[in-house]
Coordinates of C-alpha atoms in Angstrom, one line a residue:
X1 CA 0.4 8.7 -3.4
X2 CA 4.2 8.3 -3.4
X3 CA 6.5 9.9 -5.9
X4 CA 7.2 6.6 -7.7
X5 CA 3.5 5.8 -7.8
X6 CA 2.7 9.2 -9.3
X7 CA 5.5 8.9 -11.9
X8 CA 4.4 5.5 -13.1
X9 CA 0.8 6.4 -13.3
X10 CA 1.5 9.1 -15.8
X11 CA 4.0 7.0 -17.7
X12 CA 1.4 4.2 -18.3
X13 CA -0.6 6.1 -20.9
X14 CA 1.5 5.1 -24.0
X15 CA 1.8 1.5 -22.8
X16 CA -1.9 1.2 -22.3
X17 CA -2.6 2.6 -25.7
X18 CA -0.1 0.2 -27.3
X19 CA -1.8 -2.8 -25.7
X20 CA -5.3 -1.5 -26.4
X21 CA -4.4 -1.0 -30.1
X22 CA -3.0 -4.6 -30.2
X23 CA 0.5 -3.4 -31.1
X24 CA 1.8 -5.3 -28.1
X25 CA 0.2 -8.4 -26.5
X26 CA 1.2 -7.1 -23.1
X27 CA 3.7 -5.2 -21.0
X28 CA 5.1 -4.6 -17.5
X29 CA 6.4 -1.2 -16.4
X30 CA 8.5 -0.9 -13.2
X31 CA 10.0 2.1 -11.5
X32 CA 12.3 2.2 -8.5
X33 CA 14.2 5.0 -6.6
X34 CA 17.5 5.0 -4.8
X35 CA 15.8 4.2 -1.5
X36 CA 14.2 1.1 -3.0
X37 CA 10.7 2.5 -3.3
X38 CA 9.1 0.9 -6.3
X39 CA 5.9 0.7 -8.3
X40 CA 4.9 -1.8 -10.9
X41 CA 2.0 -1.9 -13.4
X42 CA 1.0 -4.9 -15.6
X43 CA -1.1 -5.0 -18.7
X44 CA -2.3 -7.4 -21.3
X45 CA -1.4 -11.0 -22.1
X46 CA 1.8 -13.0 -21.7
X47 CA 0.7 -15.3 -24.5
X48 CA -1.9 -15.1 -27.2
X49 CA -1.6 -18.4 -29.1
X50 CA -2.3 -21.2 -29.0
X51 CA -3.9 -20.2 -25.7
X52 CA -4.2 -16.8 -24.0
X53 CA -2.5 -16.3 -20.6
X54 CA -2.5 -13.0 -18.6
X55 CA 0.6 -11.0 -18.0
X56 CA 1.6 -10.9 -14.3
X57 CA 4.2 -9.1 -12.2
X58 CA 5.9 -12.5 -11.8
X59 CA 6.1 -13.2 -15.5
X60 CA 9.6 -14.1 -16.7
X61 CA 10.9 -12.4 -19.9
X62 CA 13.5 -13.3 -22.4
X63 CA 15.7 -10.3 -21.8
X64 CA 17.7 -10.7 -25.1
X65 CA 20.5 -8.1 -25.3
X66 CA 20.0 -7.0 -21.8
X67 CA 22.2 -10.1 -21.1
X68 CA 25.1 -8.0 -22.4
X69 CA 24.9 -5.6 -19.5
X70 CA 23.2 -7.6 -16.7
X71 CA 25.6 -10.6 -17.0
X72 CA 28.5 -10.3 -19.4
X73 CA 29.6 -6.7 -18.7
X74 CA 29.3 -7.4 -15.0
X75 CA 31.5 -10.4 -15.2
X76 CA 34.1 -8.8 -17.4
X77 CA 34.4 -5.7 -15.3
X78 CA 34.6 -7.8 -12.1
X79 CA 37.5 -9.8 -13.7
X80 CA 39.2 -6.5 -14.6
X81 CA 38.9 -5.2 -11.1
X82 CA 40.3 -8.4 -9.7
X83 CA 43.3 -8.1 -12.0
X84 CA 42.5 -11.3 -13.9
X85 CA 42.2 -9.5 -17.2
X86 CA 43.4 -6.1 -18.6
X87 CA 40.6 -4.3 -20.4
X88 CA 43.2 -2.8 -22.8
X89 CA 44.8 -6.1 -23.6
X90 CA 43.8 -8.0 -26.8
X91 CA 41.3 -10.8 -26.5
X92 CA 44.1 -13.2 -27.5
X93 CA 45.5 -12.8 -24.0
X94 CA 42.6 -15.1 -23.0
X95 CA 41.8 -16.6 -26.5
X96 CA 45.2 -17.1 -28.0
X97 CA 43.7 -19.2 -30.8
X98 CA 41.5 -16.4 -32.1
X99 CA 42.3 -16.1 -35.8
X100 CA 45.4 -18.2 -35.0
X101 CA 46.2 -18.9 -38.7
X102 CA 46.8 -15.2 -39.5
X103 CA 48.9 -13.7 -36.6
X104 CA 48.9 -10.2 -38.3
X105 CA 45.1 -10.0 -38.7
X106 CA 43.2 -7.0 -37.2
X107 CA 41.0 -9.3 -35.1
X108 CA 44.0 -10.3 -33.0
X109 CA 44.4 -6.7 -31.9
X110 CA 40.8 -6.2 -30.6
X111 CA 40.7 -5.5 -26.9
X112 CA 38.2 -6.2 -24.1
X113 CA 37.4 -2.5 -23.8
X114 CA 36.7 -2.1 -27.5
X115 CA 34.3 -5.1 -27.4
X116 CA 32.5 -3.7 -24.3
X117 CA 32.0 -0.3 -26.1
X118 CA 31.2 -1.8 -29.5
X119 CA 34.2 0.0 -30.9
X120 CA 35.3 -2.8 -33.3
X121 CA 34.9 -3.4 -37.1
X122 CA 32.7 -6.5 -36.7
X123 CA 29.5 -6.7 -38.7
X124 CA 26.3 -5.7 -37.0
X125 CA 24.6 -9.0 -37.6
X126 CA 25.7 -12.5 -38.7
X127 CA 23.5 -15.6 -38.9
X128 CA 25.8 -18.1 -37.1
X129 CA 22.8 -20.5 -36.6
X130 CA 22.7 -21.2 -40.4
X131 CA 26.1 -22.8 -40.2
X132 CA 25.0 -25.7 -38.1
X133 CA 23.8 -26.7 -34.7
X134 CA 26.9 -28.1 -33.1
X135 CA 27.8 -25.5 -30.4
X136 CA 31.5 -26.5 -30.2
X137 CA 31.9 -26.3 -34.0
X138 CA 30.1 -22.9 -34.0
X139 CA 32.5 -21.6 -31.3
X140 CA 35.4 -22.7 -33.5
X141 CA 33.8 -20.9 -36.4
X142 CA 33.5 -17.7 -34.5
X143 CA 37.2 -17.8 -33.6
X144 CA 38.5 -18.7 -37.0
X145 CA 36.1 -17.0 -39.4
X146 CA 37.6 -14.2 -41.5
X147 CA 35.4 -11.4 -40.3
X148 CA 34.8 -8.5 -42.8
X149 CA 36.0 -5.2 -41.3
X150 CA 33.6 -2.3 -41.5
X151 CA 32.8 0.8 -39.4
X152 CA 32.3 0.5 -35.7
X153 CA 28.7 -0.5 -35.1
X154 CA 26.7 -2.2 -32.4
X155 CA 27.5 -5.9 -32.9
X156 CA 26.6 -9.1 -31.1
X157 CA 29.9 -10.5 -32.2
X158 CA 31.7 -8.3 -29.6
X159 CA 29.8 -10.0 -26.8
X160 CA 29.8 -13.5 -28.2
X161 CA 33.6 -13.1 -28.1
X162 CA 33.5 -11.8 -24.5
X163 CA 31.3 -14.7 -23.6
X164 CA 33.9 -17.1 -25.1
X165 CA 36.6 -15.5 -23.0
X166 CA 34.4 -16.0 -19.9
X167 CA 34.0 -19.6 -20.8
X168 CA 37.7 -20.1 -21.4
X169 CA 38.6 -18.5 -18.0
X170 CA 36.0 -20.4 -16.0
X171 CA 36.4 -23.7 -17.9
X172 CA 32.6 -24.1 -18.3
X173 CA 29.8 -23.0 -20.5
X174 CA 27.9 -19.8 -19.9
X175 CA 24.7 -21.8 -19.1
X176 CA 26.7 -23.5 -16.3
X177 CA 27.5 -20.2 -14.7
X178 CA 25.4 -18.5 -12.1
X179 CA 23.3 -15.9 -13.9
X180 CA 22.9 -13.7 -10.8
X181 CA 20.2 -13.2 -8.2
X182 CA 16.8 -12.9 -9.8
X183 CA 17.9 -14.2 -13.2
X184 CA 18.0 -17.5 -15.0
X185 CA 18.9 -19.1 -18.4
X186 CA 15.4 -20.4 -19.0
X187 CA 12.0 -20.1 -17.5
X188 CA 8.9 -22.3 -16.8
X189 CA 6.7 -21.9 -19.9
X190 CA 3.7 -21.5 -17.7
X191 CA 5.3 -18.4 -16.1
X192 CA 7.0 -16.9 -19.1
X193 CA 6.1 -14.4 -21.8
X194 CA 5.9 -16.0 -25.2
X195 CA 8.1 -14.7 -27.9
X196 CA 8.1 -15.9 -31.5
X197 CA 6.9 -18.7 -33.6
X198 CA 10.4 -19.8 -34.8
X199 CA 10.7 -20.8 -38.4
X200 CA 13.8 -23.0 -38.0
X201 CA 13.0 -24.6 -34.6
X202 CA 9.4 -25.1 -35.8
X203 CA 7.7 -24.2 -32.5
X204 CA 6.5 -21.2 -30.5
X205 CA 9.2 -20.1 -28.1
X206 CA 8.1 -19.8 -24.5
X207 CA 10.7 -20.0 -21.7
X208 CA 13.6 -20.8 -24.0
X209 CA 15.9 -18.3 -25.6
X210 CA 14.6 -16.5 -28.7
X211 CA 18.0 -15.3 -30.1
X212 CA 18.9 -17.6 -33.0
X213 CA 22.7 -17.5 -32.5
X214 CA 22.4 -17.9 -28.7
X215 CA 20.2 -21.0 -29.2
X216 CA 22.6 -22.6 -31.7
X217 CA 25.6 -21.9 -29.4
X218 CA 23.6 -23.2 -26.5
X219 CA 24.5 -20.2 -24.4
X220 CA 26.4 -17.0 -25.3
X221 CA 27.5 -13.7 -24.0
X222 CA 25.1 -11.5 -26.0
X223 CA 21.7 -13.0 -25.1
X224 CA 19.9 -15.7 -23.2
X225 CA 19.2 -14.2 -19.8
X226 CA 15.6 -14.4 -18.4
X227 CA 14.3 -12.2 -15.6
X228 CA 11.3 -10.6 -14.0
X229 CA 10.5 -6.9 -13.4
X230 CA 11.4 -7.2 -9.8
X231 CA 14.8 -8.9 -10.7
X232 CA 15.6 -5.9 -12.9
X233 CA 14.5 -3.3 -10.3
X234 CA 16.6 -5.1 -7.7
X235 CA 19.6 -4.9 -10.0
X236 CA 19.0 -1.2 -10.6
X237 CA 18.7 -0.4 -6.9
X238 CA 22.1 -2.0 -6.4
X239 CA 23.6 0.3 -9.1
X240 CA 21.8 3.4 -7.8
X241 CA 23.2 2.8 -4.3
X242 CA 26.8 2.7 -5.4
X243 CA 29.1 5.4 -4.1
X244 CA 31.5 5.1 -7.0
X245 CA 30.5 7.8 -9.6
X246 CA 33.4 6.9 -11.7
X247 CA 32.3 3.3 -12.2
X248 CA 33.1 2.1 -15.7
X249 CA 29.5 1.5 -16.5
X250 CA 29.1 5.3 -16.3
X251 CA 32.4 6.1 -18.0
X252 CA 32.0 6.9 -21.7
X253 CA 34.0 5.1 -24.4
X254 CA 32.3 7.0 -27.2
X255 CA 29.6 9.6 -27.8
X256 CA 26.9 6.9 -27.5
X257 CA 28.3 4.3 -25.2
X258 CA 29.9 3.5 -21.8
X259 CA 31.4 0.2 -20.9
X260 CA 28.6 -2.1 -22.0
X261 CA 25.8 0.4 -21.7
X262 CA 24.3 3.1 -23.9
X263 CA 24.4 6.7 -22.9
X264 CA 22.0 9.6 -23.9
X265 CA 22.2 10.9 -27.4
X266 CA 19.8 12.2 -30.0
X267 CA 17.0 9.7 -30.6
X268 CA 18.1 7.2 -27.9
X269 CA 15.7 4.8 -26.3
X270 CA 15.6 6.6 -22.9
X271 CA 13.9 9.7 -24.3
X272 CA 15.0 13.3 -24.2
X273 CA 14.3 14.2 -20.6
X274 CA 16.6 12.0 -18.6
X275 CA 19.8 13.4 -17.1
X276 CA 23.2 13.2 -18.9
X277 CA 24.2 10.8 -16.1
X278 CA 21.9 8.0 -17.4
X279 CA 22.7 4.6 -18.8
X280 CA 20.3 2.2 -20.5
X281 CA 20.1 -0.8 -22.8
X282 CA 17.4 -2.6 -24.7
X283 CA 16.6 -6.1 -25.9
X284 CA 15.2 -7.2 -29.3
X285 CA 12.3 -9.1 -27.6
X286 CA 10.9 -5.8 -26.4
X287 CA 12.8 -5.3 -23.1
X288 CA 14.7 -2.4 -21.7
X289 CA 16.3 -0.9 -18.5
X290 CA 17.4 2.6 -17.8
X291 CA 19.2 4.0 -14.7
X292 CA 19.3 7.8 -14.1
X293 CA 21.9 8.4 -11.4
X294 CA 21.3 12.1 -11.2
X295 CA 17.6 11.8 -10.7
X296 CA 18.1 8.8 -8.4
X297 CA 15.6 6.4 -10.1
X298 CA 15.5 3.6 -12.7
X299 CA 12.8 2.2 -14.9
X300 CA 12.2 -1.0 -16.9
X301 CA 9.7 -1.6 -19.7
X302 CA 9.2 -5.3 -20.5
X303 CA 7.1 -6.5 -23.4
X304 CA 6.5 -9.5 -25.6
X305 CA 6.5 -7.3 -28.7
X306 CA 7.6 -10.1 -31.1
X307 CA 4.9 -12.5 -30.1
X308 CA 3.8 -14.2 -32.3
X309 CA 6.1 -12.7 -34.9
X310 CA 8.8 -10.0 -35.3
X311 CA 7.5 -9.0 -38.7
X312 CA 5.1 -6.4 -37.4
X313 CA 5.5 -2.8 -36.5
X314 CA 4.9 -2.8 -32.7
X315 CA 6.0 0.8 -32.3
X316 CA 8.4 -0.2 -29.5
X317 CA 11.0 2.5 -30.4
X318 CA 8.6 5.4 -30.0
X319 CA 7.0 3.7 -27.0
X320 CA 10.2 3.5 -25.0
X321 CA 11.0 7.1 -25.6
X322 CA 7.5 8.2 -24.7
X323 CA 7.6 6.3 -21.4
X324 CA 11.0 7.7 -20.5
X325 CA 9.9 11.3 -21.3
X326 CA 6.9 10.9 -19.1
X327 CA 8.8 9.5 -16.2
X328 CA 11.4 12.3 -16.4
X329 CA 9.0 15.1 -17.2
X330 CA 9.9 17.2 -14.2

């Protein structure tokens, strides 16, 4: 048995228990090393209602906030490397109309780097979708709303703004942009893991974005990407193979974050046994990806933990940590 096979076998125990206890409908666990050796395990159901479908290795998942690192961070950092934007310049260098009616407001000083690292005063959550369903009007709302300033927290607003900057630079909507090899902005419902019975769209969401604000905006920088376990592992191999240890995705901007990604800290989703040179990110729908550069491997845990509702304790937070600890036990 190969090393990746042995590691994934022992890491399957908590996922199997979660599915057996009906805390998750199903899940997919994937592990890959720097040389591209991979192992994948699949359990449970991709959908429970109104009909049951089995989970498969080829199942597409709504990756939710993994969009932030797999798409938006990649695009922003590429533009910075090309000299198109300056990470330490304010967003108004691309979005001059941001809070244009109050030139002295704090929002107009927020930089690209601060947004990437969630080092801004924007609120953690905000229900944009309750303000209407016209995507152009909602974009104007984001740019002109008087945002309450608070402590620096993880906020979707940071990446919604980065997405607006991408749209302005490219002259097209995010959904018209190439999402990257192995990724998409939607999925065939027959091949996708179901998410939630949405209370305002009045339907079960399968193959269409779950995130409320992303749906109302019809594409955004903080959510909306779909992918499979193999697409995520392919992405991770590309990062593991890089020869640039000072890449910005590995460069801290705070005790908990790099540019776009999260880094190890007490209680973080990757567990306690990964190396200090690890980055990771999770998605609300039950997804996650972690890349340990020192150990030379990466793992992804994909689940449909909010199907058919988010209002249930799936145990996903403890599950992620348990899987990470078992993968990195030696």
